[in-house]
Coordinates of C-alpha atoms in Angstrom, one line a residue:
M205 CA 20.5 72.5 -224.7
T206 CA 23.7 70.7 -225.5
D207 CA 26.9 72.8 -225.7
P208 CA 27.5 73.4 -229.4
N209 CA 31.2 73.0 -228.9
V210 CA 30.8 69.4 -227.7
P211 CA 31.4 66.8 -230.4
S212 CA 28.1 65.4 -231.7
T213 CA 27.3 62.3 -229.8
S214 CA 23.8 61.0 -229.1
T215 CA 23.3 60.1 -225.5
N216 CA 20.9 57.4 -226.5
S217 CA 23.2 55.7 -229.0
T218 CA 23.9 52.1 -228.2
P219 CA 27.6 51.5 -227.6
S220 CA 29.6 49.2 -229.8
P221 CA 29.1 45.6 -228.7
T222 CA 32.9 45.1 -228.6
I223 CA 33.3 47.7 -225.8
L224 CA 33.2 46.0 -222.4
L225 CA 33.8 47.7 -219.0
H226 CA 35.5 46.0 -216.2
P227 CA 35.9 47.2 -212.6
R228 CA 39.4 47.5 -211.4
R229 CA 39.7 44.8 -208.7
E230 CA 42.6 46.4 -206.9
P231 CA 40.7 49.2 -205.0
F232 CA 38.0 46.7 -204.0
E233 CA 40.4 43.9 -202.9
H234 CA 43.3 45.9 -201.5
G235 CA 42.1 49.4 -201.0
L236 CA 39.3 49.1 -198.4
L237 CA 40.4 50.2 -194.9
P238 CA 38.4 49.1 -191.8
I239 CA 38.3 52.6 -190.3
Q240 CA 34.8 53.5 -189.2
K241 CA 35.3 57.2 -189.7
L242 CA 35.9 56.7 -193.4
V243 CA 32.6 54.9 -193.9
F244 CA 30.1 57.6 -194.8
I245 CA 26.3 57.0 -194.6
D246 CA 25.9 59.6 -197.4
P247 CA 29.2 59.9 -199.3
V248 CA 28.1 62.7 -201.5
Q249 CA 26.9 64.9 -198.6
A250 CA 30.2 64.1 -196.7
L251 CA 32.6 64.4 -199.6
T252 CA 31.2 67.5 -201.4
P253 CA 32.3 70.0 -198.7
L254 CA 35.5 68.0 -198.3
K255 CA 36.3 68.4 -202.0
Q256 CA 35.5 72.1 -201.9
S257 CA 37.7 72.7 -198.8
L258 CA 40.6 70.9 -200.4
S259 CA 40.3 72.3 -203.9
S260 CA 42.2 75.5 -203.0
S261 CA 45.6 74.0 -203.7
S262 CA 46.9 74.9 -207.2
T263 CA 48.3 71.4 -207.6
R264 CA 45.0 69.7 -206.5
R265 CA 47.1 67.4 -204.2
V266 CA 46.3 66.7 -200.6
G267 CA 49.2 66.1 -198.1
L268 CA 49.2 64.5 -194.7
A269 CA 48.5 67.6 -192.6
A270 CA 45.6 68.7 -194.8
L271 CA 44.1 65.2 -194.9
T272 CA 44.4 64.8 -191.1
D273 CA 42.6 68.1 -190.5
A274 CA 39.9 67.6 -193.2
L275 CA 38.9 64.1 -191.9
Q276 CA 39.6 64.7 -188.3
I277 CA 41.7 61.5 -188.1
S278 CA 45.0 60.6 -186.6
S279 CA 48.2 61.2 -188.5
D280 CA 48.8 57.4 -188.5
H281 CA 45.4 56.8 -190.3
A282 CA 46.1 59.7 -192.7
R283 CA 49.4 58.2 -193.6
L284 CA 47.7 54.8 -194.0
I285 CA 45.3 56.4 -196.5
L286 CA 48.2 57.8 -198.5
D287 CA 50.2 54.6 -198.4
T288 CA 47.1 52.5 -199.5
L289 CA 46.3 54.9 -202.3
S290 CA 49.9 54.5 -203.6
L291 CA 49.3 50.7 -203.8
V292 CA 45.9 50.8 -205.7
I293 CA 46.1 53.9 -207.8
H294 CA 45.7 53.3 -211.6
S295 CA 48.4 55.7 -212.8
E296 CA 51.9 54.4 -212.3
S297 CA 53.2 57.8 -213.2
D298 CA 51.5 59.5 -210.3
P299 CA 54.1 61.1 -208.0
L300 CA 52.6 59.2 -205.0
V301 CA 53.5 55.9 -206.6
T302 CA 57.1 56.7 -207.0
A303 CA 57.6 58.8 -203.9
R304 CA 60.2 57.9 -201.3
P305 CA 58.7 57.0 -197.9
E306 CA 60.0 60.2 -196.4
D307 CA 58.4 62.3 -199.2
V308 CA 54.9 60.8 -199.1
D309 CA 53.5 63.2 -196.5
S310 CA 54.4 66.3 -198.5
I311 CA 53.7 64.9 -202.0
G312 CA 50.2 63.7 -201.0
A313 CA 47.4 62.4 -203.2
D314 CA 45.6 63.8 -206.2
L315 CA 42.3 65.2 -204.8
R316 CA 40.2 63.3 -207.4
D317 CA 41.8 60.0 -206.6
L318 CA 41.4 60.7 -202.9
I319 CA 37.7 61.5 -203.3
L320 CA 37.1 58.2 -205.2
F321 CA 39.1 56.2 -202.7
L322 CA 37.1 57.7 -199.8
Y323 CA 33.8 57.1 -201.7
I324 CA 34.3 53.3 -202.1
Q325 CA 35.0 52.9 -198.4
S326 CA 31.2 52.4 -198.2
Y327 CA 31.4 49.3 -200.5
K328 CA 30.2 46.0 -199.0
R329 CA 31.9 42.8 -200.1
L330 CA 29.9 40.1 -201.7
L331 CA 28.2 37.6 -199.5
P332 CA 29.1 33.9 -200.1
R333 CA 26.2 31.8 -201.4
S334 CA 24.6 29.3 -199.1
H335 CA 25.7 25.7 -199.5
K336 CA 23.2 23.6 -201.4
D337 CA 23.8 20.7 -199.0
S338 CA 24.5 22.3 -195.6
V339 CA 23.6 19.1 -193.8
A340 CA 26.4 17.2 -195.5
V341 CA 28.9 19.9 -194.4
A342 CA 27.5 19.7 -190.8
D343 CA 27.9 15.9 -190.8
V344 CA 31.6 16.2 -191.7
W345 CA 32.5 19.2 -189.7
P346 CA 29.8 19.8 -186.9
S347 CA 31.9 22.2 -184.8
T348 CA 32.8 25.8 -185.4
S349 CA 35.9 27.8 -185.0
A350 CA 36.5 31.1 -183.2
F351 CA 36.3 32.9 -186.5
D352 CA 33.2 35.1 -187.0
G353 CA 30.6 34.9 -189.7
Y354 CA 29.7 32.2 -192.2
L355 CA 33.2 31.6 -193.7
S356 CA 34.6 31.6 -190.1
A357 CA 32.3 28.9 -189.1
L358 CA 34.4 26.6 -191.2
S359 CA 38.1 26.4 -190.5
P360 CA 40.4 26.5 -193.6
L361 CA 40.8 22.8 -193.3
Q362 CA 37.0 22.4 -193.3
L363 CA 36.9 24.7 -196.4
V364 CA 39.2 22.3 -198.2
R365 CA 37.5 19.1 -197.3
S366 CA 33.9 20.3 -197.9
N367 CA 35.0 21.7 -201.3
T368 CA 33.4 25.0 -200.5
R369 CA 35.3 26.9 -203.2
R370 CA 32.6 26.0 -205.6
F371 CA 30.1 28.1 -203.8
M372 CA 32.3 30.9 -202.6
P373 CA 32.1 34.0 -204.8
S374 CA 33.7 33.4 -208.1
Q375 CA 35.6 36.0 -210.1
A376 CA 32.5 36.4 -212.3
D377 CA 30.3 36.8 -209.2
E378 CA 32.6 39.4 -207.8
E379 CA 32.9 41.3 -211.1
A380 CA 29.1 41.4 -211.4
H381 CA 28.8 42.6 -207.8
Q382 CA 31.3 45.4 -208.4
L383 CA 29.7 46.4 -211.7
S384 CA 26.3 46.6 -210.0
Y385 CA 27.9 48.8 -207.3
L386 CA 29.3 51.1 -210.0
Q387 CA 26.0 51.1 -211.8
K388 CA 24.2 52.2 -208.6
H389 CA 26.7 54.8 -207.6
L390 CA 27.8 56.1 -211.0
A391 CA 25.7 59.4 -210.8
N392 CA 27.3 60.3 -207.5
I393 CA 30.8 59.4 -208.6
L394 CA 30.5 61.5 -211.7
F395 CA 29.0 64.4 -209.7
L396 CA 32.1 64.4 -207.4
L397 CA 34.4 64.4 -210.4
S398 CA 32.5 67.1 -212.2
E399 CA 33.0 70.9 -212.2
S400 CA 30.2 73.5 -212.0
V401 CA 29.8 75.9 -214.9
E402 CA 27.2 78.5 -215.8
G403 CA 24.0 76.9 -217.0
E404 CA 20.8 75.3 -215.9
G405 CA 20.0 71.8 -214.7
E406 CA 22.1 69.0 -216.0
E407 CA 24.2 71.3 -218.2
S408 CA 25.7 73.0 -215.2
M409 CA 27.9 70.1 -214.3
V410 CA 30.6 69.1 -216.8
L411 CA 33.4 66.6 -216.9
T412 CA 36.8 67.6 -218.2
I413 CA 39.0 65.1 -220.0
E414 CA 41.3 65.1 -216.9
G415 CA 38.4 64.3 -214.6
F416 CA 37.2 61.6 -216.9
E417 CA 40.7 59.9 -216.9
H418 CA 40.5 59.6 -213.1
L419 CA 37.6 57.2 -213.6
G420 CA 40.5 54.8 -214.4
F421 CA 40.9 54.4 -210.6
L422 CA 37.7 52.3 -210.7
I423 CA 37.1 51.1 -214.3
Q424 CA 38.9 49.9 -217.4
F425 CA 37.8 48.9 -220.8
G426 CA 38.5 45.3 -221.7
S427 CA 37.5 45.0 -225.3
K428 CA 40.0 43.8 -227.8
G429 CA 42.3 46.6 -228.8
C430 CA 41.2 48.8 -225.8
E431 CA 43.4 47.3 -223.0
G432 CA 46.0 49.8 -221.9
V433 CA 44.3 52.6 -223.9
P434 CA 43.5 55.8 -221.9
L435 CA 39.9 56.0 -221.0
S436 CA 39.4 59.2 -222.9
Q437 CA 40.5 57.5 -226.2
A438 CA 37.8 54.9 -225.8
A439 CA 35.1 57.6 -225.2
P440 CA 33.5 59.0 -228.3
F441 CA 33.2 62.5 -226.8
F442 CA 37.0 62.7 -226.2
A443 CA 38.5 60.2 -228.6
N444 CA 39.2 62.7 -231.5
S445 CA 40.2 65.7 -229.5
D446 CA 43.1 67.7 -230.9
P447 CA 46.1 66.9 -228.7
D448 CA 47.3 70.5 -229.2
M449 CA 44.0 72.0 -228.0
P450 CA 42.3 71.6 -224.6
A451 CA 39.4 69.2 -224.9
V452 CA 36.0 70.7 -224.4
P453 CA 34.3 69.6 -221.2
V454 CA 31.3 67.3 -221.6
P455 CA 28.0 67.4 -219.7
A456 CA 28.3 64.9 -216.9
S457 CA 24.8 63.6 -217.8
Q458 CA 26.1 62.6 -221.2
V459 CA 29.0 60.6 -219.7
H460 CA 26.6 59.0 -217.3
D461 CA 24.2 57.8 -220.0
W462 CA 27.0 56.4 -222.1
L463 CA 28.7 54.6 -219.2
L464 CA 25.4 53.2 -217.9
E465 CA 24.7 51.5 -221.3
I466 CA 28.2 50.0 -221.3
I467 CA 27.9 48.7 -217.7
A468 CA 24.5 47.1 -218.6
S469 CA 26.1 45.4 -221.6
S470 CA 29.0 44.3 -219.5
L471 CA 26.7 42.9 -216.8
E472 CA 24.9 41.0 -219.5
H473 CA 28.2 39.6 -220.8
V474 CA 29.2 38.4 -217.3
S475 CA 25.8 36.8 -216.8
E476 CA 26.1 34.9 -220.2
K477 CA 29.6 33.8 -219.3
K478 CA 28.4 32.4 -215.9
S479 CA 25.5 30.6 -217.5
A480 CA 27.8 29.0 -220.1
K481 CA 30.1 27.8 -217.3
E482 CA 27.2 26.4 -215.3
S483 CA 25.9 24.6 -218.4
G484 CA 29.3 23.1 -219.0
F485 CA 30.0 25.1 -222.2
P486 CA 32.8 27.6 -221.4
S487 CA 32.9 30.7 -223.5
S488 CA 35.9 31.3 -225.7
S489 CA 36.2 34.7 -224.0
D490 CA 36.0 33.2 -220.5
Q491 CA 38.6 34.8 -218.2
D492 CA 39.3 31.8 -216.1
V493 CA 40.9 29.2 -218.3
A494 CA 42.0 25.9 -216.8
M495 CA 45.7 25.4 -217.1
A496 CA 47.9 22.3 -216.8
D497 CA 49.8 22.2 -213.6
A498 CA 52.4 20.3 -211.6
S499 CA 50.1 19.1 -208.9
P500 CA 47.1 16.7 -208.7
S501 CA 44.9 19.7 -207.7
S502 CA 43.6 22.5 -209.8
A503 CA 45.2 25.7 -210.9
K504 CA 43.5 28.3 -213.0
A505 CA 44.9 31.3 -214.9
S506 CA 43.6 33.9 -217.2
Q507 CA 44.9 34.4 -220.7
S508 CA 44.9 38.1 -219.8
A509 CA 47.3 39.6 -217.4
R510 CA 44.4 41.6 -216.1
S511 CA 43.0 38.5 -214.3
P512 CA 44.8 36.7 -211.4
F513 CA 46.5 33.3 -211.6
F514 CA 44.8 30.8 -209.3
I515 CA 46.6 28.2 -207.3
E516 CA 43.8 26.2 -205.8
G517 CA 43.3 23.1 -203.7
V518 CA 47.0 21.9 -203.6
S519 CA 47.2 19.1 -201.0
K520 CA 50.2 17.2 -199.6
S521 CA 52.6 18.3 -202.4
S522 CA 54.9 21.0 -203.6
Y523 CA 53.8 23.5 -206.2
V524 CA 56.2 25.9 -208.1
K525 CA 55.6 28.8 -210.4
L526 CA 58.5 30.8 -211.8
A527 CA 58.4 34.1 -213.7
P528 CA 58.4 32.6 -217.2
D529 CA 55.3 30.6 -216.2
L530 CA 53.3 33.6 -215.3
K531 CA 51.7 36.1 -217.7
N532 CA 49.6 37.5 -214.8
S533 CA 50.5 40.3 -212.5
S534 CA 48.6 38.9 -209.5
V535 CA 48.2 35.5 -207.9
K536 CA 45.5 33.9 -205.6
V537 CA 46.4 30.9 -203.5
I538 CA 43.2 29.4 -202.3
N539 CA 42.3 26.4 -200.1
C540 CA 45.8 24.8 -200.2
H541 CA 46.5 22.3 -197.4
D542 CA 49.6 20.6 -196.0
S543 CA 51.8 21.8 -198.9
V544 CA 54.6 24.1 -199.9
I545 CA 53.8 26.7 -202.5
Y546 CA 56.5 28.6 -204.3
V547 CA 55.7 31.6 -206.4
L548 CA 59.1 33.0 -207.3
A549 CA 58.2 35.8 -209.7
P550 CA 57.8 39.6 -209.7
L551 CA 54.1 40.3 -209.0
R552 CA 51.9 43.3 -208.2
Y553 CA 49.3 41.7 -205.9
A554 CA 48.8 38.4 -204.1
T555 CA 46.0 36.8 -202.0
L556 CA 46.1 33.8 -199.7
Y557 CA 42.8 32.5 -198.7
G558 CA 41.6 29.6 -196.6
C559 CA 44.9 27.7 -196.5
S560 CA 46.0 25.5 -193.6
D561 CA 49.1 23.7 -192.5
A562 CA 51.1 25.0 -195.5
T563 CA 54.2 27.1 -196.3
V564 CA 53.8 29.8 -198.9
V565 CA 56.8 31.6 -200.4
L566 CA 56.0 34.7 -202.5
G567 CA 58.9 36.1 -204.5
A568 CA 58.5 39.9 -204.8
V569 CA 55.1 41.5 -204.6
G570 CA 55.4 45.2 -205.5
K571 CA 52.0 46.3 -204.2
A572 CA 50.1 44.3 -201.6
V573 CA 49.5 40.9 -200.2
R574 CA 46.3 39.9 -198.4
V575 CA 46.2 36.8 -196.1
E576 CA 42.8 35.8 -195.0
H577 CA 41.2 32.9 -193.1
C578 CA 44.4 30.9 -192.8
E579 CA 45.5 28.4 -190.1
R580 CA 48.9 27.2 -189.1
V581 CA 50.5 28.7 -192.3
H582 CA 54.1 29.9 -192.6
V583 CA 54.1 32.8 -195.0
I584 CA 57.4 34.2 -196.4
I585 CA 56.9 37.5 -198.2
A586 CA 58.9 40.3 -199.8
S587 CA 56.3 43.0 -200.5
K588 CA 55.4 46.6 -200.0
R589 CA 52.6 45.7 -197.6
V590 CA 50.8 42.7 -196.1
C591 CA 47.3 42.7 -194.6
I592 CA 46.4 39.8 -192.3
V593 CA 42.7 39.1 -191.7
N594 CA 41.1 36.5 -189.5
C595 CA 44.0 34.1 -189.2
R596 CA 45.2 31.8 -186.4
E597 CA 48.5 30.3 -185.4
C598 CA 50.3 31.7 -188.5
L599 CA 53.9 32.7 -188.7
F600 CA 54.9 35.5 -191.1
Y601 CA 58.5 36.0 -192.2
L602 CA 58.3 39.5 -193.6
G603 CA 60.4 41.9 -195.8
V604 CA 57.9 44.8 -196.0
N605 CA 58.3 48.5 -196.8
Q606 CA 55.1 49.5 -195.1
R607 CA 53.6 48.6 -191.7
P608 CA 51.8 45.2 -191.7
L609 CA 48.0 45.6 -191.2
I610 CA 46.1 43.2 -188.9
V611 CA 42.3 43.1 -189.1
G612 CA 39.6 41.0 -187.5
D613 CA 39.6 38.0 -185.2
N614 CA 43.2 36.8 -185.2
H615 CA 44.8 34.4 -182.7
K616 CA 48.4 33.5 -181.9
L617 CA 50.1 35.3 -184.8
Q618 CA 53.8 35.7 -184.9
V619 CA 56.0 37.9 -187.1
A620 CA 59.7 37.6 -187.9
P621 CA 62.2 39.2 -190.3
Y622 CA 62.5 37.8 -193.8
N623 CA 64.5 34.5 -193.8
T624 CA 65.2 33.3 -197.3
F625 CA 66.5 34.1 -200.8
Y626 CA 66.7 32.8 -204.4
S627 CA 69.1 33.7 -207.1
Q628 CA 66.7 36.2 -208.9
L629 CA 65.1 37.7 -205.8
E630 CA 66.9 41.1 -205.9
K631 CA 66.2 41.4 -209.6
H632 CA 62.5 40.8 -209.0
M633 CA 62.5 43.2 -206.1
T634 CA 64.0 45.9 -208.3
E635 CA 61.5 45.3 -211.0
V636 CA 58.5 45.9 -208.7
G637 CA 60.1 48.6 -206.5
I638 CA 60.7 46.9 -203.1
E639 CA 63.6 48.3 -201.1
A640 CA 65.7 45.9 -199.0
T641 CA 66.9 48.7 -196.8
I642 CA 63.4 49.3 -195.4
N643 CA 61.8 46.5 -193.4
R644 CA 58.9 47.3 -191.0
W645 CA 58.1 43.7 -190.1
D646 CA 57.9 44.5 -186.4
E647 CA 55.6 47.5 -186.6
P648 CA 52.1 46.0 -187.2
L649 CA 49.1 48.3 -187.2
W650 CA 46.0 46.9 -185.7
L651 CA 42.8 48.2 -187.2
G652 CA 40.0 46.6 -185.1
A653 CA 38.0 43.4 -184.8
V654 CA 35.1 44.5 -187.0
D655 CA 35.5 45.1 -190.8
P656 CA 32.7 47.5 -191.9
H657 CA 33.2 46.3 -195.5
D658 CA 32.3 42.7 -194.5
S659 CA 28.6 42.0 -195.1
L660 CA 28.7 39.2 -192.5
S661 CA 27.8 40.2 -189.0
H662 CA 30.3 40.1 -186.2
P663 CA 29.5 37.9 -183.2
A664 CA 28.0 39.8 -180.3
G665 CA 30.4 40.5 -177.4
V666 CA 33.6 40.6 -179.5
A667 CA 35.3 43.9 -178.7
D668 CA 38.4 45.5 -180.1
A669 CA 39.9 45.2 -176.6
Q670 CA 40.0 41.4 -177.2
I671 CA 42.2 41.6 -180.2
E672 CA 45.4 39.6 -179.9
S673 CA 48.6 41.2 -180.8
A674 CA 51.1 39.6 -183.2
T675 CA 54.2 38.7 -181.2
R676 CA 57.7 38.7 -182.4
L677 CA 59.2 35.3 -182.9
D678 CA 61.8 34.4 -180.3
P679 CA 65.2 34.8 -182.0
D680 CA 66.3 31.4 -180.8
Q681 CA 63.4 29.9 -182.8
F682 CA 64.4 31.8 -186.0
T683 CA 65.7 29.6 -188.9
N684 CA 66.6 30.3 -192.5
F685 CA 64.4 28.8 -195.1
L686 CA 66.2 27.1 -198.0
I687 CA 64.6 27.3 -201.4
P688 CA 65.6 24.5 -203.8
N689 CA 67.2 25.5 -207.1
W690 CA 64.2 25.7 -209.4
F691 CA 66.0 27.8 -211.9
E692 CA 67.9 25.3 -214.0
G693 CA 67.9 26.5 -217.5
E694 CA 67.0 30.0 -216.4
P695 CA 69.4 33.0 -216.4
T696 CA 71.4 32.9 -213.1
G697 CA 70.6 35.8 -210.8
S698 CA 73.0 37.6 -208.5
T699 CA 71.3 37.1 -205.1
R700 CA 73.5 34.9 -202.8
N701 CA 72.1 35.9 -199.4
N702 CA 69.0 37.3 -197.7
P703 CA 68.8 40.9 -199.1
F704 CA 67.0 42.2 -195.9
P705 CA 69.5 42.9 -193.1
L706 CA 68.6 40.9 -190.0
P707 CA 68.1 42.7 -186.7
N708 CA 70.9 42.1 -184.2
P709 CA 69.1 39.6 -182.0
Y710 CA 68.2 37.4 -184.9
F711 CA 71.6 37.7 -186.6
T712 CA 73.4 36.8 -183.3
S713 CA 71.1 33.8 -182.8
Q714 CA 71.7 32.7 -186.4
Q715 CA 75.5 32.9 -185.9
R716 CA 75.3 31.0 -182.6
N717 CA 73.2 28.2 -184.2
Q718 CA 75.7 27.9 -187.0
K719 CA 78.6 27.7 -184.6
N720 CA 76.8 25.1 -182.5
L721 CA 76.1 23.0 -185.7
V722 CA 79.7 23.0 -186.6
E723 CA 80.8 22.0 -183.1
I724 CA 78.3 19.2 -183.0
Q725 CA 79.3 17.9 -186.4
Q726 CA 82.9 17.9 -185.2
I727 CA 82.1 16.0 -182.0
L728 CA 80.2 13.4 -183.9
R729 CA 83.0 12.9 -186.3
E730 CA 85.6 12.5 -183.6
A731 CA 83.5 10.4 -181.2
P732 CA 85.4 7.1 -180.3
L733 CA 82.5 4.8 -181.0
E734 CA 82.4 1.3 -182.4
A735 CA 80.6 0.7 -185.6
N736 CA 77.4 -0.7 -184.0
R737 CA 77.3 2.2 -181.6
K738 CA 77.6 4.7 -184.4
R739 CA 74.7 3.0 -186.2
E740 CA 72.6 3.3 -183.0
L741 CA 73.5 7.0 -182.7
S742 CA 72.7 7.5 -186.4
C743 CA 69.3 5.8 -186.0
A744 CA 68.5 7.9 -182.8
L745 CA 69.4 11.1 -184.6
H746 CA 67.2 10.1 -187.5
V747 CA 64.3 9.5 -185.2
Y748 CA 64.7 12.8 -183.4
F749 CA 65.1 14.6 -186.8
K750 CA 62.0 13.0 -188.2
D751 CA 60.0 14.0 -185.0
W752 CA 61.3 17.6 -185.4
L753 CA 60.2 17.6 -189.1
Y754 CA 56.7 16.7 -188.2
A755 CA 56.5 18.8 -185.0
T756 CA 57.6 22.0 -186.8
G757 CA 55.8 21.3 -190.1
N758 CA 59.1 21.3 -192.0
I759 CA 58.2 17.8 -193.3
R760 CA 56.3 19.8 -196.0
Q761 CA 59.6 20.9 -197.5
L762 CA 60.4 17.3 -198.4
Y763 CA 57.4 17.2 -200.8
C764 CA 59.5 18.8 -203.5
L765 CA 61.9 15.8 -203.4
Q766 CA 59.1 13.4 -204.2
G767 CA 58.9 12.1 -207.7
D768 CA 56.0 12.7 -210.0

């Protein structure tokens, strides 16, 4: 029998067609940790006693020591969990989000968010679809790289030239995959968020309004007028609760039935959207709308800030996006080759995927950056964290507040301190909460060669012992990167120098190089050479400089000087 105090709501009523549910991408894209001890065969069986043992705290928060003991993991891994939660949590007002690094261990995570975070560590990423013309791909690129799995069989350059982006998982495919995961696991998730009360059967498990709000870690409503609205205000059983009175808990089964109907409707909506795209008739509600861009390649963006902005397929050119150009809070740079990409804006998340022989400059990313399947790419990042996955011969100039994560089969990676600035950099860093006084660029954390969330199998014989460490760039090879002034007509910022202090060896090398440059310039000016000898010297310097540009990849920086 239904509790008479619960607002009258039929569990079989069909939800309004305007209500659509979307999975939050952030936990699935940036919140999965390749730590085998966190992947539970039966999450409910593993997490129920964990929840009970950690529920004794009056604040319902779990600190570093309690988390280390409960999961029997190292303090480094426990701290990694807390740091990762702070990056993907749904509530910006949670104390963990705003905590100073030295206070994270004691502040800890909300137990309900922690339980959901641990539960989704069993999630498997979507498999890429098979190529409809695999023979054609083999004809063009018959050899494989050292990367593992299907995507690894094609180098990033191969990905570009074979145009594989069309058959890699699209945003719609990924959303459908995540919705299906939530549909399958919804009963377990609600059980872990519910509380036991006196009663029989389904009536013995109820969900409070606070517990329901924590579903916001995994889902959000996307119907018009619902974006940004607390989950409880979109739910009929909590929407009209008296703010001055505690809301009456609702049977978990009632919440389950209501959400299942909405998930089914949302899956149908995604399917219709995909069919319309494949038929060449994009829906007016399509989330990926083609936008005009400054390059001959494609860039896609969403009209909604909920969806990422795509920079895709840029080749042999420069591409620039400034803050006024971006309504989105996240960016995905995909399959860009032999180019320089500038995204000089405050962001929450960023992803680089399948790029090669490129330079990518990301302004200020307040949460996390993921760099995956890239070759010979220079990445310049100011961010809370970067995660590097299956990359080779890449150089990372980092200004990061958390330890860089390195996952999978990586080769010849180098890390160096941050090396650039633009006039609005410090303003953007302040907006997204990056601290210039903390830079952990040289403290990478290696998490193993096998990612349990990857549905692709790992090649036999590859052991964690074979993982290559990222090495520090030789200070004598360190150079500053000069960003052109793209801000004409924009408010002038206050940043005049690199906001991240350079470590002494790099600072000393920089000063020495500057001194050598001044001395060489003076020698050349004062050299007693005839006019024809000066011309020969000038030509020789030009040739050596050109060779250096090509050898180092700095030739890409000249693309921005090309006319349209």
